[in-house]
CSV table of C-alpha atoms in Angstrom, one decimal:
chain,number,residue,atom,x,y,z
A,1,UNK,CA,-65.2,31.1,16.0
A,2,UNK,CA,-65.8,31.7,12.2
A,3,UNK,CA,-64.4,34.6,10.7
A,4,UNK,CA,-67.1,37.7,10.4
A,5,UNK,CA,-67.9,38.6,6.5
A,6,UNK,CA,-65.9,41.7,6.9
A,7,UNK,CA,-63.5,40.5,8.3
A,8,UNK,CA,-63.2,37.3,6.4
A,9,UNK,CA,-63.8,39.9,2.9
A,10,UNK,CA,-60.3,42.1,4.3
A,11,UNK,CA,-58.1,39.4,5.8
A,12,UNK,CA,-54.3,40.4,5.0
A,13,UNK,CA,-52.1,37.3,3.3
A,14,UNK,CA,-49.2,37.0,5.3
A,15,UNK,CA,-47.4,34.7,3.1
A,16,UNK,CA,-45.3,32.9,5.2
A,17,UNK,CA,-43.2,30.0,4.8
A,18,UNK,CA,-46.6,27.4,5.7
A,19,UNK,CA,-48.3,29.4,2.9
A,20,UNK,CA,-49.1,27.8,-0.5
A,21,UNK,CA,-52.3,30.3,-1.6
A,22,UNK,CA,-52.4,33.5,-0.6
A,23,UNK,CA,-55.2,35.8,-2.9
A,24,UNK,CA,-55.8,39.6,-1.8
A,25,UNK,CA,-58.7,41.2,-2.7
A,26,UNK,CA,-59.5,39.3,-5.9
A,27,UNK,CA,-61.8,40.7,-8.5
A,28,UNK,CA,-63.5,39.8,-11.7
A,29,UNK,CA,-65.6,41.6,-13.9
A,30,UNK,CA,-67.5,39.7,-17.2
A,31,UNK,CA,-68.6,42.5,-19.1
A,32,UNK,CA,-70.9,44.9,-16.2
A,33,UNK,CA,-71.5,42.2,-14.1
A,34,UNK,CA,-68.7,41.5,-11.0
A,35,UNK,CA,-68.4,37.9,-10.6
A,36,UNK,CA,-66.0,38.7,-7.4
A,37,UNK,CA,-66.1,41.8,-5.5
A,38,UNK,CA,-62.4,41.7,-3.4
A,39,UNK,CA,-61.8,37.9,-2.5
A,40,UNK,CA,-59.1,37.1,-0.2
A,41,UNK,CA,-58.2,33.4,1.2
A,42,UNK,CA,-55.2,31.7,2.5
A,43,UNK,CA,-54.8,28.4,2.8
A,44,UNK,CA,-51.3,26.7,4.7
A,45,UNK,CA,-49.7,24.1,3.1
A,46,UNK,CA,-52.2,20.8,4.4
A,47,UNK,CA,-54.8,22.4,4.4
A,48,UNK,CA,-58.6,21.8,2.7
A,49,UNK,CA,-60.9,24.5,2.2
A,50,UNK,CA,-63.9,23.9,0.4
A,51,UNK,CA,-65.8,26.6,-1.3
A,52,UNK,CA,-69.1,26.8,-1.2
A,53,UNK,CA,-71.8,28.3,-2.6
A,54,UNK,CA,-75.1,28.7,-4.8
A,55,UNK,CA,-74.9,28.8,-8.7
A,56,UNK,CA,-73.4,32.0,-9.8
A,57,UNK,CA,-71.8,33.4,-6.4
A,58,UNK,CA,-67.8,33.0,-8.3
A,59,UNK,CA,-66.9,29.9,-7.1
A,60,UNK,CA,-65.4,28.2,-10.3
A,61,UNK,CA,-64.3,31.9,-11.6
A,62,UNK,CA,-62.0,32.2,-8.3
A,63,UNK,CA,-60.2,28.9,-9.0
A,64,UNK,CA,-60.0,29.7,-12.5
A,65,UNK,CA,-58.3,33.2,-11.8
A,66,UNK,CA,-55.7,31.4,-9.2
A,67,UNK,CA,-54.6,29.7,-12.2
A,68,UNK,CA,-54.9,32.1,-14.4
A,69,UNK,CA,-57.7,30.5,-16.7
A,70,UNK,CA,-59.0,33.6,-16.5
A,71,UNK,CA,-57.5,36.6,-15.9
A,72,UNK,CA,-58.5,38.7,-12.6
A,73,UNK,CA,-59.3,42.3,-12.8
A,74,UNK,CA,-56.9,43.4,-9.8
A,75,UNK,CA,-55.9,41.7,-7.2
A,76,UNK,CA,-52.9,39.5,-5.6
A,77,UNK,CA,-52.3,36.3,-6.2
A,78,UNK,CA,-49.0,34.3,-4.1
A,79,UNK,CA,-48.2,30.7,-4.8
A,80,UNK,CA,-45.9,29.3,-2.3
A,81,UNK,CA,-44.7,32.8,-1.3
A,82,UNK,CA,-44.4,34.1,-4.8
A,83,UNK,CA,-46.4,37.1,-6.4
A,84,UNK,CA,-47.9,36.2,-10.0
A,85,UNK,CA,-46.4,38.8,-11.3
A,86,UNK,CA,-48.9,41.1,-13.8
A,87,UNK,CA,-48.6,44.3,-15.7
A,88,UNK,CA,-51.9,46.7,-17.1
A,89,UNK,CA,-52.8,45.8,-20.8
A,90,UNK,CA,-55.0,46.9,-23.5
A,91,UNK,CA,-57.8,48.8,-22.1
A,92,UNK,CA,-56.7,48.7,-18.6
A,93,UNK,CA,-57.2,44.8,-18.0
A,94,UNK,CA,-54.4,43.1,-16.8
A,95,UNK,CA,-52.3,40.0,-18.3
A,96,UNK,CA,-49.2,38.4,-17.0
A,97,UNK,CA,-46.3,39.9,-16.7
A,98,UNK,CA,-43.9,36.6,-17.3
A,99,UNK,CA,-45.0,34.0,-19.4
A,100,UNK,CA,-42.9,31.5,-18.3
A,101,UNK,CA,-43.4,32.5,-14.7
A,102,UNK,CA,-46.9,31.5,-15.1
A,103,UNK,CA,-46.1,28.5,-17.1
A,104,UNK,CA,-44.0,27.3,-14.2
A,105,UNK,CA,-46.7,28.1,-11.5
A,106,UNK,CA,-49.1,26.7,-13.4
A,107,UNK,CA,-47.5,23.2,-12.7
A,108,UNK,CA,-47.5,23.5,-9.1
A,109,UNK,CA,-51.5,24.2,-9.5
A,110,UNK,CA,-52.9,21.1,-10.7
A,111,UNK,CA,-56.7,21.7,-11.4
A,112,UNK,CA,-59.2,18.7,-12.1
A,113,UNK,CA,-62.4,19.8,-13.8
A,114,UNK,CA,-66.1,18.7,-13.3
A,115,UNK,CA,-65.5,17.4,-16.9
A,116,UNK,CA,-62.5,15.0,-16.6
A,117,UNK,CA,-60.7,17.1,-19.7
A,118,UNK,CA,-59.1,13.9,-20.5
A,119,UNK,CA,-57.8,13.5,-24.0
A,120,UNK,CA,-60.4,11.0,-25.5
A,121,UNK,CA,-57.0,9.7,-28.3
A,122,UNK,CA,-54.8,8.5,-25.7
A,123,UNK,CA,-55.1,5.7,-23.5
A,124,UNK,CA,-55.2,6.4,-19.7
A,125,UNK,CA,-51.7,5.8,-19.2
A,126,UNK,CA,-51.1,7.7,-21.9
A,127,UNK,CA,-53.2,10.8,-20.5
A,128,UNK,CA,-50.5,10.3,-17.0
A,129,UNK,CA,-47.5,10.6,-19.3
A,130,UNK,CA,-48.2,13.1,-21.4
A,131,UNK,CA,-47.5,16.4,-19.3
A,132,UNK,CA,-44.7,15.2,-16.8
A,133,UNK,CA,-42.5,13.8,-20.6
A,134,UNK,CA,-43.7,16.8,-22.4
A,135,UNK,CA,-43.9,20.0,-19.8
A,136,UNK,CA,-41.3,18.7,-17.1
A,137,UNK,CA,-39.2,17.2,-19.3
A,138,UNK,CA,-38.6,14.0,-17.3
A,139,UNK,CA,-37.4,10.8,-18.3
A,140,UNK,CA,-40.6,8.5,-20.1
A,141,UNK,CA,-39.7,5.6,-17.7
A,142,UNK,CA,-39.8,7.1,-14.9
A,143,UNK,CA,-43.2,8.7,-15.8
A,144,UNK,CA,-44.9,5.5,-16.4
A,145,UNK,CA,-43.5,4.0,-13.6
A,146,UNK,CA,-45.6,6.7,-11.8
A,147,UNK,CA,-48.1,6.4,-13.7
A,148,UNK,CA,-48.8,3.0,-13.0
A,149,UNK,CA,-48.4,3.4,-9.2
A,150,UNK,CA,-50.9,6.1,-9.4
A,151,UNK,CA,-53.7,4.7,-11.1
A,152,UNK,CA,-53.0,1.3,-8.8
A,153,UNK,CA,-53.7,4.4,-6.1
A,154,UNK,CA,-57.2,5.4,-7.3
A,155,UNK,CA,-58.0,1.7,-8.2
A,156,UNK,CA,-57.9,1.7,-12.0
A,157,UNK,CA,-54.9,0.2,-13.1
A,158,UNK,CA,-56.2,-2.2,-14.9
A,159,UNK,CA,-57.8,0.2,-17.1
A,160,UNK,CA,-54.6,1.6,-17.9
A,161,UNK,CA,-55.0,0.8,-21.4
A,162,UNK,CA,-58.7,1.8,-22.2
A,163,UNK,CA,-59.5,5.2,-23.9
A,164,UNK,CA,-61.6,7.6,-21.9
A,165,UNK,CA,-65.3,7.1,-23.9
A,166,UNK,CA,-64.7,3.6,-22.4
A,167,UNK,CA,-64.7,4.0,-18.8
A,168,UNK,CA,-67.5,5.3,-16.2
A,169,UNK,CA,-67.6,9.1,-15.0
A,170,UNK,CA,-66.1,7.9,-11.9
A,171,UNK,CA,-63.1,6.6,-13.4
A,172,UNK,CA,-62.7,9.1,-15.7
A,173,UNK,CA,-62.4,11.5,-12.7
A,174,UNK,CA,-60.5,9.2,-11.2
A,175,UNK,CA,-57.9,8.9,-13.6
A,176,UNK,CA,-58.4,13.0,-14.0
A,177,UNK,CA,-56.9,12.9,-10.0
A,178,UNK,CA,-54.3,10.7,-10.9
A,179,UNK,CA,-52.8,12.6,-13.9
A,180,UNK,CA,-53.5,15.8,-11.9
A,181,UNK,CA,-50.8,13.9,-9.1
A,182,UNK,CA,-48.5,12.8,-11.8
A,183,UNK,CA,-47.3,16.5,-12.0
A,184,UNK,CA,-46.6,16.5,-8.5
A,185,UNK,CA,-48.5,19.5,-7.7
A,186,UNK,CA,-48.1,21.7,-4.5
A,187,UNK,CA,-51.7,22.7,-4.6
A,188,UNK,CA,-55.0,21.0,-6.1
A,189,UNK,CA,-58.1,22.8,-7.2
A,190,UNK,CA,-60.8,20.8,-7.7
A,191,UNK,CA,-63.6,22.3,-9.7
A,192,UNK,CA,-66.8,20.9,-8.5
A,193,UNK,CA,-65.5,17.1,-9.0
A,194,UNK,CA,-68.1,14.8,-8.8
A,195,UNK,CA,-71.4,17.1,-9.9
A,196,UNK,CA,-71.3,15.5,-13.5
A,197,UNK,CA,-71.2,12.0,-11.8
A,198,UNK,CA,-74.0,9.9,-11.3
A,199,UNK,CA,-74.7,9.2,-7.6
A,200,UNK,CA,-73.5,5.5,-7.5
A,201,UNK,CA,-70.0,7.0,-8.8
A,202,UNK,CA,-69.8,9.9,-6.4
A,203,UNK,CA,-68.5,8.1,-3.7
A,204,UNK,CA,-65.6,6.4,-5.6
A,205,UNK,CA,-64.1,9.8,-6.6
A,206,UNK,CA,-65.1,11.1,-3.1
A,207,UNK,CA,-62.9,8.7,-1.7
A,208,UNK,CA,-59.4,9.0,-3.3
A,209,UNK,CA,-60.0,12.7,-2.5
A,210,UNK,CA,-60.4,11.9,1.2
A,211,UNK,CA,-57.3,9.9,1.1
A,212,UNK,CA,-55.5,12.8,-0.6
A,213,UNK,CA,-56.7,15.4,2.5
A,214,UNK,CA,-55.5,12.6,5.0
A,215,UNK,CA,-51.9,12.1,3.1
A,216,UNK,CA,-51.7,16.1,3.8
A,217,UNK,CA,-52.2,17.7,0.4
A,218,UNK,CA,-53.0,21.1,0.4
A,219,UNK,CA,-56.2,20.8,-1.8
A,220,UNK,CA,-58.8,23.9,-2.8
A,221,UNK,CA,-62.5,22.5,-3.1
A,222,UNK,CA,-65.4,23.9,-5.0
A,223,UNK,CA,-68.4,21.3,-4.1
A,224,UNK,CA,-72.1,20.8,-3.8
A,225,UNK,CA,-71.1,17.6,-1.2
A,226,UNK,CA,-71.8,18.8,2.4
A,227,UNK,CA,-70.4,15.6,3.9
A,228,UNK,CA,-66.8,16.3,2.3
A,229,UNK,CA,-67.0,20.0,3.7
A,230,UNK,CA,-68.1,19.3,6.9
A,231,UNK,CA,-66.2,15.9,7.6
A,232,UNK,CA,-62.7,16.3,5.7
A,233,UNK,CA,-62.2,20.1,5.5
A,234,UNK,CA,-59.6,22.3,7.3
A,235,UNK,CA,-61.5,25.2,6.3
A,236,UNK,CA,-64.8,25.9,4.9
A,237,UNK,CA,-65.2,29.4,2.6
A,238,UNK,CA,-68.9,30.5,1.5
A,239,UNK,CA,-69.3,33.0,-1.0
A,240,UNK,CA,-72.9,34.7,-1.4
A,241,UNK,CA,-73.0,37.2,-5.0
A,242,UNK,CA,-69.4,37.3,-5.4
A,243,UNK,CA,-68.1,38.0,-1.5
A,244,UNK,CA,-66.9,36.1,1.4
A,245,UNK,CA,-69.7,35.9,3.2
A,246,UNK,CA,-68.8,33.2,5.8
A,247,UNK,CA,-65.3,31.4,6.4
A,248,UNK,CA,-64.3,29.5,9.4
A,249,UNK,CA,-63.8,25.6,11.0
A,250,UNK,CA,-66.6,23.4,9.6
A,251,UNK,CA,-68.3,22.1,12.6
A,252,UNK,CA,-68.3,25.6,13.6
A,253,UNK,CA,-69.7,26.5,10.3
A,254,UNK,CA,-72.8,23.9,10.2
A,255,UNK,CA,-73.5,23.5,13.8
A,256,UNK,CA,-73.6,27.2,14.0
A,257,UNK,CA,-74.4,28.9,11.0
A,258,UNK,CA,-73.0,32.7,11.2
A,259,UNK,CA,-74.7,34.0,9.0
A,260,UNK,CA,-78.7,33.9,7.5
A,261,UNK,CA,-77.3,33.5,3.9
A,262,UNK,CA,-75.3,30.1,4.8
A,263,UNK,CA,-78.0,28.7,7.0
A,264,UNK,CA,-80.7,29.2,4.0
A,265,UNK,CA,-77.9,27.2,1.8
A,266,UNK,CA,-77.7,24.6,4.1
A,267,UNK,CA,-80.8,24.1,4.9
A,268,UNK,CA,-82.1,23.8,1.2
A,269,UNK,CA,-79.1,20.9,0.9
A,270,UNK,CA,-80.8,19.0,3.7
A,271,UNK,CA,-84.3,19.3,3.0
């Protein structure tokens, strides 16, 4: 049975050792308007939860606070057991407490955009490299020996040595997945990863993320693509104006929707 909103809205982290994301009572302010109003989620290690939701309702601001893109108002946030640790600042707001903790967290959290945010000067390869030489310090070999087995993954090696402007969307996004793995993340947040795709592309980038839920990789989804919610998830999350307004298993979810909010959503996808 799905989770009510309430109850969904209050649900206590228990940050155990299956936990890799644990966020208690997130929220987020941009100027007067609160763009999340007390989130909580927790997602097990394996697991997929895709968040949904119309324009507006937080989705990409939640991901970006787990990672501290942006910075929540109050709130917990655990990765793999561990508090992000964060002190009151000027004005009230709060900032990190530890740099370096965050720096370090931040590499377990690999996040690919709706954008690709790949480095248009450096060759695809290149773009895998980069972070695990520079960041992690690991030995240059190694890393493109990675490299190249990841992009043979999500079927672009042979555009290993092409410059971003000279690929498709899809393997742009494609290669964005591949140097999000080459971190060797514990967690991936995907933030809506195929809307700036045409729809011939969609299902290329689609793919390599269904192979990435079936390998067990605990993976945090922002998406417009009901398919991928209702097919691959663990978990499907539905936030209406900044709250949890549904969460729960996702044949449950769109064979029974539990609420009039996320039946009106669906519905407008289907028609």
């Amino acid at each position: 049975m799905s989770a009510s909103p309430a109850a969904a809205a209050k649900a206590e982290p228990s940050h155990d050792a299956t936990s890799a994301i644990s966020v208690k009572e997130m929220r987020k302010c941009f100027g007067d308007h609160e763009v999340l109003k007390g989130i909580s989620l927790e997602a097990h290690k394996g697991d997929v939860i895709s968040i949904l939701g119309s324009s507006g309702s937080g989705k990409s601001t939640l991901l970006r606070c787990i990672n501290l893109l942006e910075t929540p108002d109050s709130g917990e946030v655990w990765v793999g057991g561990e508090l992000i640790r964060m002190k009151s600042g000027q004005g009230g707001h709060q900032t990190p407490a530890d740099i370096r903790q965050v720096e370090r967290i931040r590499a377990d959290l690999a996040m690919v955009f709706q954008s690709f945010n790949l480095w248009s000067h450096m060759t695809v390869l290149e773009n895998l490299v980069a972070a695990p030489v520079h960041v992690q310090k690991r030995p240059r070999a190694e890393c493109l020996e990675q490299a190249e087995a990841l992009l043979k993954r999500v079927g672009i090696w042979e555009r290993r040595n092409y410059y971003p402007p000279h690929m498709s969307g899809g393997q742009q996004q494609r290669a964005a997945i591949a140097r999000a793995l080459a971190m060797n993340p514990k967690v991936m947040l995907f933030d809506e990863p195929t809307s700036a795709l045409d729809p011939e592309l969609v299902g290329e980038v689609l793919r390599v993320m269904r192979s990435l839920a079936e390998e067990g990789r605990t993976m945090l989804v922002v998406t417009h693509e009901m398919g991928f919610a209702r097919d691959v998830s663990s978990k499907v999350m539905f936030l209406h104006k900044g709250e949890v307004d549904s969460l729960g298993e996702p044949k449950e979810m769109f064979a029974r929707p539990p609420t009039q909010q996320f039946k009106q959503f669906i519905t407008n996808f289907n028609k």
